[in-house]
PDB file of C-alpha atoms and ligand atoms in Angstrom:
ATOM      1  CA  UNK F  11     -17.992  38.249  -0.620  1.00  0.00           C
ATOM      2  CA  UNK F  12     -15.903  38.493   2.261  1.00  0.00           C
ATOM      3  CA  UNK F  13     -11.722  38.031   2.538  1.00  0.00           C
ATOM      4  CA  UNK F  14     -12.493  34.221   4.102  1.00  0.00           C
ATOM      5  CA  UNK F  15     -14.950  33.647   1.083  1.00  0.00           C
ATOM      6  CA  UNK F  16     -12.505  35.262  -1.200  1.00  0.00           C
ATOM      7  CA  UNK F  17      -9.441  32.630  -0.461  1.00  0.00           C
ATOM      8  CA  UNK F  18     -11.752  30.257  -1.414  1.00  0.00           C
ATOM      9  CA  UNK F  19     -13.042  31.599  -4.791  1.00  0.00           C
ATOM     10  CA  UNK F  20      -9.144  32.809  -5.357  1.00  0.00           C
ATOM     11  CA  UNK F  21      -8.749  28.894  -5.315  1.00  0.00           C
ATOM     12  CA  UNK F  22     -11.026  27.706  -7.668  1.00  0.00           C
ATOM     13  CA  UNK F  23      -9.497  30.244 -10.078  1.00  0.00           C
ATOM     14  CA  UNK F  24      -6.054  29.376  -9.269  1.00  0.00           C
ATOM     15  CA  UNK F  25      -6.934  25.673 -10.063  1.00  0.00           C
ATOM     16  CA  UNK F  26      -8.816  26.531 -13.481  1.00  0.00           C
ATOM     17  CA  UNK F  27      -6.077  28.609 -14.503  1.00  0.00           C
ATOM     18  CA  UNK F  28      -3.233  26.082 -13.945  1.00  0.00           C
ATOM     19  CA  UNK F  29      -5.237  23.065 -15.174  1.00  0.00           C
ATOM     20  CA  UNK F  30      -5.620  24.870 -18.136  1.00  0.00           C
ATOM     21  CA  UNK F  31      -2.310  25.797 -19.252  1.00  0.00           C
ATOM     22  CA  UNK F  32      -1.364  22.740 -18.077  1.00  0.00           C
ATOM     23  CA  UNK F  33      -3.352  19.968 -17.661  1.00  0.00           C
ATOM     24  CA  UNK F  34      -0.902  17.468 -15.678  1.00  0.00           C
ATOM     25  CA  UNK F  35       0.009  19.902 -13.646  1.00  0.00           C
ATOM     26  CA  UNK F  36      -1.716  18.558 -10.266  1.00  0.00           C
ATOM     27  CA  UNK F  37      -1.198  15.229 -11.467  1.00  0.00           C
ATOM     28  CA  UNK F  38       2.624  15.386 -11.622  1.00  0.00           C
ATOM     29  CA  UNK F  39       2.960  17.468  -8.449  1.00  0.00           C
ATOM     30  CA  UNK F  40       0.733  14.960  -6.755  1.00  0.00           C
ATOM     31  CA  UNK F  41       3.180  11.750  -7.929  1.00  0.00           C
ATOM     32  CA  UNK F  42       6.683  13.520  -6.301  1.00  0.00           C
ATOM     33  CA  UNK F  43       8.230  16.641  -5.239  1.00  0.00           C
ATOM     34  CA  UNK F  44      11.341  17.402  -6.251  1.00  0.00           C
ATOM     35  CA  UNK F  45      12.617  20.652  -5.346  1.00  0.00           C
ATOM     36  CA  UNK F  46      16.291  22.332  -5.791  1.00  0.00           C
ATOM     37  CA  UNK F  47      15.776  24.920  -2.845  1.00  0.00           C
ATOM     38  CA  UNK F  48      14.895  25.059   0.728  1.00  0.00           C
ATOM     39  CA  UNK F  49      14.043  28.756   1.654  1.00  0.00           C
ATOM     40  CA  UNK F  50      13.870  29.197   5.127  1.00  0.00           C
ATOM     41  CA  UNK F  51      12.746  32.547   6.114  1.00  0.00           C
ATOM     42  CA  UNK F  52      10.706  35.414   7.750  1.00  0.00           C
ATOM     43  CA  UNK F  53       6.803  34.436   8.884  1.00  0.00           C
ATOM     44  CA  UNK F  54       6.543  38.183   7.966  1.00  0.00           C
ATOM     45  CA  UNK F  55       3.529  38.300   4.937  1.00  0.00           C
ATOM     46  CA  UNK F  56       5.160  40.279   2.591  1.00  0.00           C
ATOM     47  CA  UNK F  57       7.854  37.714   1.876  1.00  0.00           C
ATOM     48  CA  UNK F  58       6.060  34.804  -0.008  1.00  0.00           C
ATOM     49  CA  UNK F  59       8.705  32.584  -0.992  1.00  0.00           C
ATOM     50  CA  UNK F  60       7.564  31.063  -3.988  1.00  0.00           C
ATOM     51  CA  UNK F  61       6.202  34.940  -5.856  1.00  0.00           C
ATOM     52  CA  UNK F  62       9.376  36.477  -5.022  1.00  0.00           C
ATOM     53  CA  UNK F  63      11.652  33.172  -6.111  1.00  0.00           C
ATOM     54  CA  UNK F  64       9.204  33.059  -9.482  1.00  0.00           C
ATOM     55  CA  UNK F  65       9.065  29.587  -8.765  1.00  0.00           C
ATOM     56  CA  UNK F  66       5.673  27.443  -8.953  1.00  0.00           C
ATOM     57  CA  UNK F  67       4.203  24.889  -6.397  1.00  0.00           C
ATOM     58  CA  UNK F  68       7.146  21.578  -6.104  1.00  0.00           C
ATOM     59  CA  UNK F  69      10.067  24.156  -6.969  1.00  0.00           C
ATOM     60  CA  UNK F  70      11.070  25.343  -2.828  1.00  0.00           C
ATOM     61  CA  UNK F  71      10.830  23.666  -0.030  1.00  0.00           C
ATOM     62  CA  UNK F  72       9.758  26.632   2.892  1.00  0.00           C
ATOM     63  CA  UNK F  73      10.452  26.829   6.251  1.00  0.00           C
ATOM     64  CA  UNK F  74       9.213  30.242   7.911  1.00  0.00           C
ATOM     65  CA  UNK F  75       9.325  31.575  11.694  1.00  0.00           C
ATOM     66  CA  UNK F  76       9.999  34.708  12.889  1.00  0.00           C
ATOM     67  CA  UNK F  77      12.940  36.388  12.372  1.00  0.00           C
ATOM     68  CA  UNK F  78      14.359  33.283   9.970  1.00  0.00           C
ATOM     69  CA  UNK F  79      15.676  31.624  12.952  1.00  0.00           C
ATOM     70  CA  UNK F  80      17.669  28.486  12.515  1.00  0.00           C
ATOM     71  CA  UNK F  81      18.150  27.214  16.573  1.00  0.00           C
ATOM     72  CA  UNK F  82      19.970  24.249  16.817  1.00  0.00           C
ATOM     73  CA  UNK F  83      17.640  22.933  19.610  1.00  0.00           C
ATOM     74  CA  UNK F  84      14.586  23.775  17.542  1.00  0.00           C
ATOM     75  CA  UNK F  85      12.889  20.913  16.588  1.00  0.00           C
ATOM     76  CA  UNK F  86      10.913  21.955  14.169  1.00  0.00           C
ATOM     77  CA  UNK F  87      13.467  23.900  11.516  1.00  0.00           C
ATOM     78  CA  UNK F  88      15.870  21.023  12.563  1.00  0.00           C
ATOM     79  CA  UNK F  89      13.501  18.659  10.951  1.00  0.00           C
ATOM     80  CA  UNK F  90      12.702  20.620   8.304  1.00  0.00           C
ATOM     81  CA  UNK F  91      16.703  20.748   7.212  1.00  0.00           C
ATOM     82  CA  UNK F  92      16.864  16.950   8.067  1.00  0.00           C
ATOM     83  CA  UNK F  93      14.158  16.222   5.735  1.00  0.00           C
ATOM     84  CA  UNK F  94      15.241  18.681   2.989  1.00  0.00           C
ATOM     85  CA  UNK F  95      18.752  18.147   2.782  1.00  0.00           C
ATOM     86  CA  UNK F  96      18.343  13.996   3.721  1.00  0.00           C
ATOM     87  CA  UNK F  97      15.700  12.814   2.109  1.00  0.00           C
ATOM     88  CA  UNK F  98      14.800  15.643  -0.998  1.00  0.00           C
ATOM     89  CA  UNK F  99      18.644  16.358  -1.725  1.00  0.00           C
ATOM     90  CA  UNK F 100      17.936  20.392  -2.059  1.00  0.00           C
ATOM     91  CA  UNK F 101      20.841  21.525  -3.801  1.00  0.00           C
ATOM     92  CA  UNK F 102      20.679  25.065  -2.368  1.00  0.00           C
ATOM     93  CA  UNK F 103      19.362  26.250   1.286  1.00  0.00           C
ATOM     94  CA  UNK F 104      18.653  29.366   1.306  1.00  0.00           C
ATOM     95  CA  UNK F 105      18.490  31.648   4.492  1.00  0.00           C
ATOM     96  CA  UNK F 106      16.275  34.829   3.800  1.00  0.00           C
ATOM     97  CA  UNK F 107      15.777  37.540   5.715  1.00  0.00           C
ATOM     98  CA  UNK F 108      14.099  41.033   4.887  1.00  0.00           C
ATOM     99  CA  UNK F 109      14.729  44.899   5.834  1.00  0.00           C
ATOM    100  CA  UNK F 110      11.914  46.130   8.276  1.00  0.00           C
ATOM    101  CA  UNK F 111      11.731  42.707   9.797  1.00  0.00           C
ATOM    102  CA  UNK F 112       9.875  43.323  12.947  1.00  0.00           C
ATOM    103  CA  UNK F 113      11.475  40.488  14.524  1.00  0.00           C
ATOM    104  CA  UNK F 114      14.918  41.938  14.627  1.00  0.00           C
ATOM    105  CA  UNK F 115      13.614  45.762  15.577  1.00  0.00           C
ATOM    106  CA  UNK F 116      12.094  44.045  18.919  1.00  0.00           C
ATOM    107  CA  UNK F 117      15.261  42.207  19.634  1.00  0.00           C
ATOM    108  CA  UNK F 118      16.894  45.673  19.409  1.00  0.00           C
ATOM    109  CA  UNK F 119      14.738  47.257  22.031  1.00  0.00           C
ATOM    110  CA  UNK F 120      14.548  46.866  25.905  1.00  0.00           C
ATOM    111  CA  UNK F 121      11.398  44.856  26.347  1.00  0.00           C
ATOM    112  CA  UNK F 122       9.862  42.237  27.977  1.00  0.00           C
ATOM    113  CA  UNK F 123       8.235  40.151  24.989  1.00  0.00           C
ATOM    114  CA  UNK F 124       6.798  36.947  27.125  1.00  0.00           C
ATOM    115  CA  UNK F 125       7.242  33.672  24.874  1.00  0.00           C
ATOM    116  CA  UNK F 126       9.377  35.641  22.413  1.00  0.00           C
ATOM    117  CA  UNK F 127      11.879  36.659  24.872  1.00  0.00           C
ATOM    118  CA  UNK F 128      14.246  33.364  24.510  1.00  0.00           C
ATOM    119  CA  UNK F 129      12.887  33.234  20.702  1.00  0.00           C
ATOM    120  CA  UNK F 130      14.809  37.001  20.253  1.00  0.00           C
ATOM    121  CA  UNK F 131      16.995  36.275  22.195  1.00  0.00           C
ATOM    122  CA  UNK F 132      19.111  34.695  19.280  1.00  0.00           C
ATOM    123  CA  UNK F 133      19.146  38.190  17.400  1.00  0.00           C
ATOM    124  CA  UNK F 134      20.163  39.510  20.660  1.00  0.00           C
ATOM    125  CA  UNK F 135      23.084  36.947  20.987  1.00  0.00           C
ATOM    126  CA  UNK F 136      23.784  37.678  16.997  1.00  0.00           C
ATOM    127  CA  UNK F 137      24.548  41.378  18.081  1.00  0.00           C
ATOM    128  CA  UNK F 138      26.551  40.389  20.930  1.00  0.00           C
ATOM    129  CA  UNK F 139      28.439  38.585  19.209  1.00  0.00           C
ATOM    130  CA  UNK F 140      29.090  40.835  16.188  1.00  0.00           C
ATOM    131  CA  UNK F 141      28.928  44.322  19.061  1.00  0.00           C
ATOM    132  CA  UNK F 142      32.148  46.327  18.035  1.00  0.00           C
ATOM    133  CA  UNK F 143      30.854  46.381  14.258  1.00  0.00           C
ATOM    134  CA  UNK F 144      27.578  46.561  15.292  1.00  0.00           C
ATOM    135  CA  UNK F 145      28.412  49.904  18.004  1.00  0.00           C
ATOM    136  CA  UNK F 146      30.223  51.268  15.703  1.00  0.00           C
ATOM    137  CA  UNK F 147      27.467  52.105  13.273  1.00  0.00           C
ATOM    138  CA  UNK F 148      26.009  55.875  14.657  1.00  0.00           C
ATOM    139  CA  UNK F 149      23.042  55.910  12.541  1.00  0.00           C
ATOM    140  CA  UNK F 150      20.320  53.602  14.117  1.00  0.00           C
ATOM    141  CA  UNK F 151      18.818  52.437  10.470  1.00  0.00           C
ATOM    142  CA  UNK F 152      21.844  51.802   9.029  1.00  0.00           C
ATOM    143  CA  UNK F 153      22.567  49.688  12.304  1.00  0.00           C
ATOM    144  CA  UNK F 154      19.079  48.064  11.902  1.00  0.00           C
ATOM    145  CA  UNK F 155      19.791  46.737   8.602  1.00  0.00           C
ATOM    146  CA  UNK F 156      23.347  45.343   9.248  1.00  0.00           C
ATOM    147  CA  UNK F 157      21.775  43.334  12.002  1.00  0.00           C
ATOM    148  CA  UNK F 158      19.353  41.956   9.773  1.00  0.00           C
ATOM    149  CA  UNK F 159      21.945  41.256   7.205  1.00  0.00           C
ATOM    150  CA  UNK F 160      24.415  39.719   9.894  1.00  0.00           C
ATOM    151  CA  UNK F 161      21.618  37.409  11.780  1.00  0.00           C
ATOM    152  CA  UNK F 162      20.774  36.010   8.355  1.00  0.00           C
ATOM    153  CA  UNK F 163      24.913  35.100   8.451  1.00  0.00           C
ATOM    154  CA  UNK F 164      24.755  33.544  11.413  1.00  0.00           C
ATOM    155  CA  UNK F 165      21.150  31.553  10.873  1.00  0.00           C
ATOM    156  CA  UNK F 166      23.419  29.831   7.601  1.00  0.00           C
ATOM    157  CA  UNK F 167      26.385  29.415   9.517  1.00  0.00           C
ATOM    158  CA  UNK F 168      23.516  27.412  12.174  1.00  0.00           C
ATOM    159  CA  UNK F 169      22.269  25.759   9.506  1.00  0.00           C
ATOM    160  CA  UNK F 170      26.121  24.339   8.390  1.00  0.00           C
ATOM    161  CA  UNK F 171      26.733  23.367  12.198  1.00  0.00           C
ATOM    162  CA  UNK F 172      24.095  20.662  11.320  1.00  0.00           C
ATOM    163  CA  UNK F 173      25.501  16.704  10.790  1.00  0.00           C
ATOM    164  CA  UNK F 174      22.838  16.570   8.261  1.00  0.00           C
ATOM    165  CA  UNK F 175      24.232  19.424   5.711  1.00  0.00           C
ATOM    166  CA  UNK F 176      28.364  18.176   6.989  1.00  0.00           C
ATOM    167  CA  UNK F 177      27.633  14.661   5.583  1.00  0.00           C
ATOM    168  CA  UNK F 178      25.813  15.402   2.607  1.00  0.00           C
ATOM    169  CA  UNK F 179      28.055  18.191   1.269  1.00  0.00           C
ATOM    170  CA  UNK F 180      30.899  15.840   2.468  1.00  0.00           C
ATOM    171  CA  UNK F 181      29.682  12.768   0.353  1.00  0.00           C
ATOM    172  CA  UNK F 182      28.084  15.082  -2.713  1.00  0.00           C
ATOM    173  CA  UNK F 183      29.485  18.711  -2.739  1.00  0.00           C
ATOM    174  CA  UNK F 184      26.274  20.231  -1.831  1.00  0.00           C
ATOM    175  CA  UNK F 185      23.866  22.039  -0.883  1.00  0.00           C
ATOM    176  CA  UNK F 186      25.160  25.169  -1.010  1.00  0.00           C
ATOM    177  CA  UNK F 187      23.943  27.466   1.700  1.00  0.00           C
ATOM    178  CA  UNK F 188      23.214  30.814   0.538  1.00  0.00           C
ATOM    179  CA  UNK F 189      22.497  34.267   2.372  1.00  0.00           C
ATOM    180  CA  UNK F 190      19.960  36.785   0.476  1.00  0.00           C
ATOM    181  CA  UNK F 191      18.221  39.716   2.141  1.00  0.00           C
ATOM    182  CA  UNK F 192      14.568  40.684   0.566  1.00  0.00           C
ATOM    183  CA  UNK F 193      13.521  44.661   0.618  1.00  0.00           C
ATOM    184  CA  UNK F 194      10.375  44.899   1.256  1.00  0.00           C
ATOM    185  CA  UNK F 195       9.994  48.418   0.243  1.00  0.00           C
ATOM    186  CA  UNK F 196      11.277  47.268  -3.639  1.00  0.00           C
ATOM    187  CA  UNK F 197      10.993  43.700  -3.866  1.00  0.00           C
ATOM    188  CA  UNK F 198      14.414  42.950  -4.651  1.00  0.00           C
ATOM    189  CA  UNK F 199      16.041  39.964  -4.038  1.00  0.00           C
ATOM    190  CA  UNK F 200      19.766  40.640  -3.062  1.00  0.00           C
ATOM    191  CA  UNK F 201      22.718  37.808  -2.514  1.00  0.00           C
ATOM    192  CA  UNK F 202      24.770  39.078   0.976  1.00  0.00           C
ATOM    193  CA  UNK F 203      27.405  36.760  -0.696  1.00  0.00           C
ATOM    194  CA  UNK F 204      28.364  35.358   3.066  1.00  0.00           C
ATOM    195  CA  UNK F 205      31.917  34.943   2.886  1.00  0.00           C
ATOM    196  CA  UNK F 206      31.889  31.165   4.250  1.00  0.00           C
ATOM    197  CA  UNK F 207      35.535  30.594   3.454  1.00  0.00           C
ATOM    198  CA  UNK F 208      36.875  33.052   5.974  1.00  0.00           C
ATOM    199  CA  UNK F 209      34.048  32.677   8.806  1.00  0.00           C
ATOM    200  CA  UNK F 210      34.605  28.420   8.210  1.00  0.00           C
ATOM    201  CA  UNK F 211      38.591  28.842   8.733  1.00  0.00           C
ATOM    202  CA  UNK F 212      37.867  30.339  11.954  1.00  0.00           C
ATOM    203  CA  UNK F 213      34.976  28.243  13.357  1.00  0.00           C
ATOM    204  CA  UNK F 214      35.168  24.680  11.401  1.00  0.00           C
ATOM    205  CA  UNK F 215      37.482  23.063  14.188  1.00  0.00           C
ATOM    206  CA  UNK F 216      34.796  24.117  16.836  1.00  0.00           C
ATOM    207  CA  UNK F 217      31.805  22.218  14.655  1.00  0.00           C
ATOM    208  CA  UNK F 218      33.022  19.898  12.896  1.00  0.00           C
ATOM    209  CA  UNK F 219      31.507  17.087  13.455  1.00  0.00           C
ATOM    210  CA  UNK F 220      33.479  14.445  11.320  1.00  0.00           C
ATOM    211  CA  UNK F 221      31.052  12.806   9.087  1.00  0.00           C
ATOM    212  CA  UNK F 222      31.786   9.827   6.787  1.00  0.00           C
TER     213      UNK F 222
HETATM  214 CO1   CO N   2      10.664  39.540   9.622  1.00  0.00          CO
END
């Protein structure tokens, strides 16, 4: 059997398996969805959102791109966010990036990357913007990693510019957006704790939008 036929066979016994624990389980996902988390992050394939969350099919709502990008004039994660936050009422959102994410090394290198150039160019406007911390870091991993931890900051602080998350957390106190950073090489989960009160004193006049 080859990997294609594999997926398929994988399937089957995915299906028997949960059926029989469980036999609603289809059934009930199939009425509603009802998830507490939107988890937008890396396209990379050793960050599955659901195995490394533990949680099962109905439980996250995922958004993934490269790099964990939230652009404000991107459609497609704007939507996402719209829908999640609007319409599902996601407690949490969840920005997650990863160490070793490819996305970030190529924004840290001088290269011409075609239709990824204005895509990286966000990372590359992340490090301009956070450049004294970031030149102040000699060793070039340790560098690597901050930017990956301080592009995640800035993809949740994107994600509060939205009206969408403004109005709801206005009228109901959430979600609450969260930034974690996922290690590959351990696959641990680990809360950056984004101090949001200090980076919202300084920017919330620039984006608030003054929702009712
Ligand atoms: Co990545």
């Amino acid at each position: 059997m080859n990997n294609y036929e594999q997926v398929f066979e994988n399937n089957r016994k995915w299906v028997e398996e949960n059926t029989a624990r469980d036999p609603d389980f289809f059934k009930r996902l199939a009425d509603q969805q009802n998830p507490a988390f939107l988890f937008i992050g890396c396209a990379d394939s050793r960050v599955p959102a659901n195995e490394i969350m533990g949680l099962q099919p109905g439980e996250v709502f995922v958004h993934r791109n490269v790099a964990n990008l939230v652009v404000n004039t991107d459609i497609n994660a704007q939507s996402v966010i719209e829908y999640a936050v609007g319409h599902l009422d996601v407690e949490h959102v969840v920005v997650c990036g990863h160490y070793g994410c490819g996305g970030v090394a190529a924004a840290m290198q001088p290269a011409d990357l075609g239709l990824l150039n204005p895509w990286l160019r966000e990372i590359r406007d992340v490090y301009r913007t956070h450049q004294e911390e970031l030149d102040a870091i000699a060793d070039e991993d340790a560098r690597y990693r901050r930017l990956i931890e301080l592009n995640i900051q800035e993809q949740c602080v994107n994600v509060i510019k939205t009206a969408v998350v403004q109005k709801t957390y206005f009228k109901t106190g959430h979600p609450i957006v969260h930034g974690w950073v996922y290690d590959v090489a351990n696959g641990l989960l680990r809360d950056l704790n984004v101090p949001f009160k200090g980076i919202l004193a300084d920017i919330q006049k620039i984006y608030d939008l003054q929702v009712e």
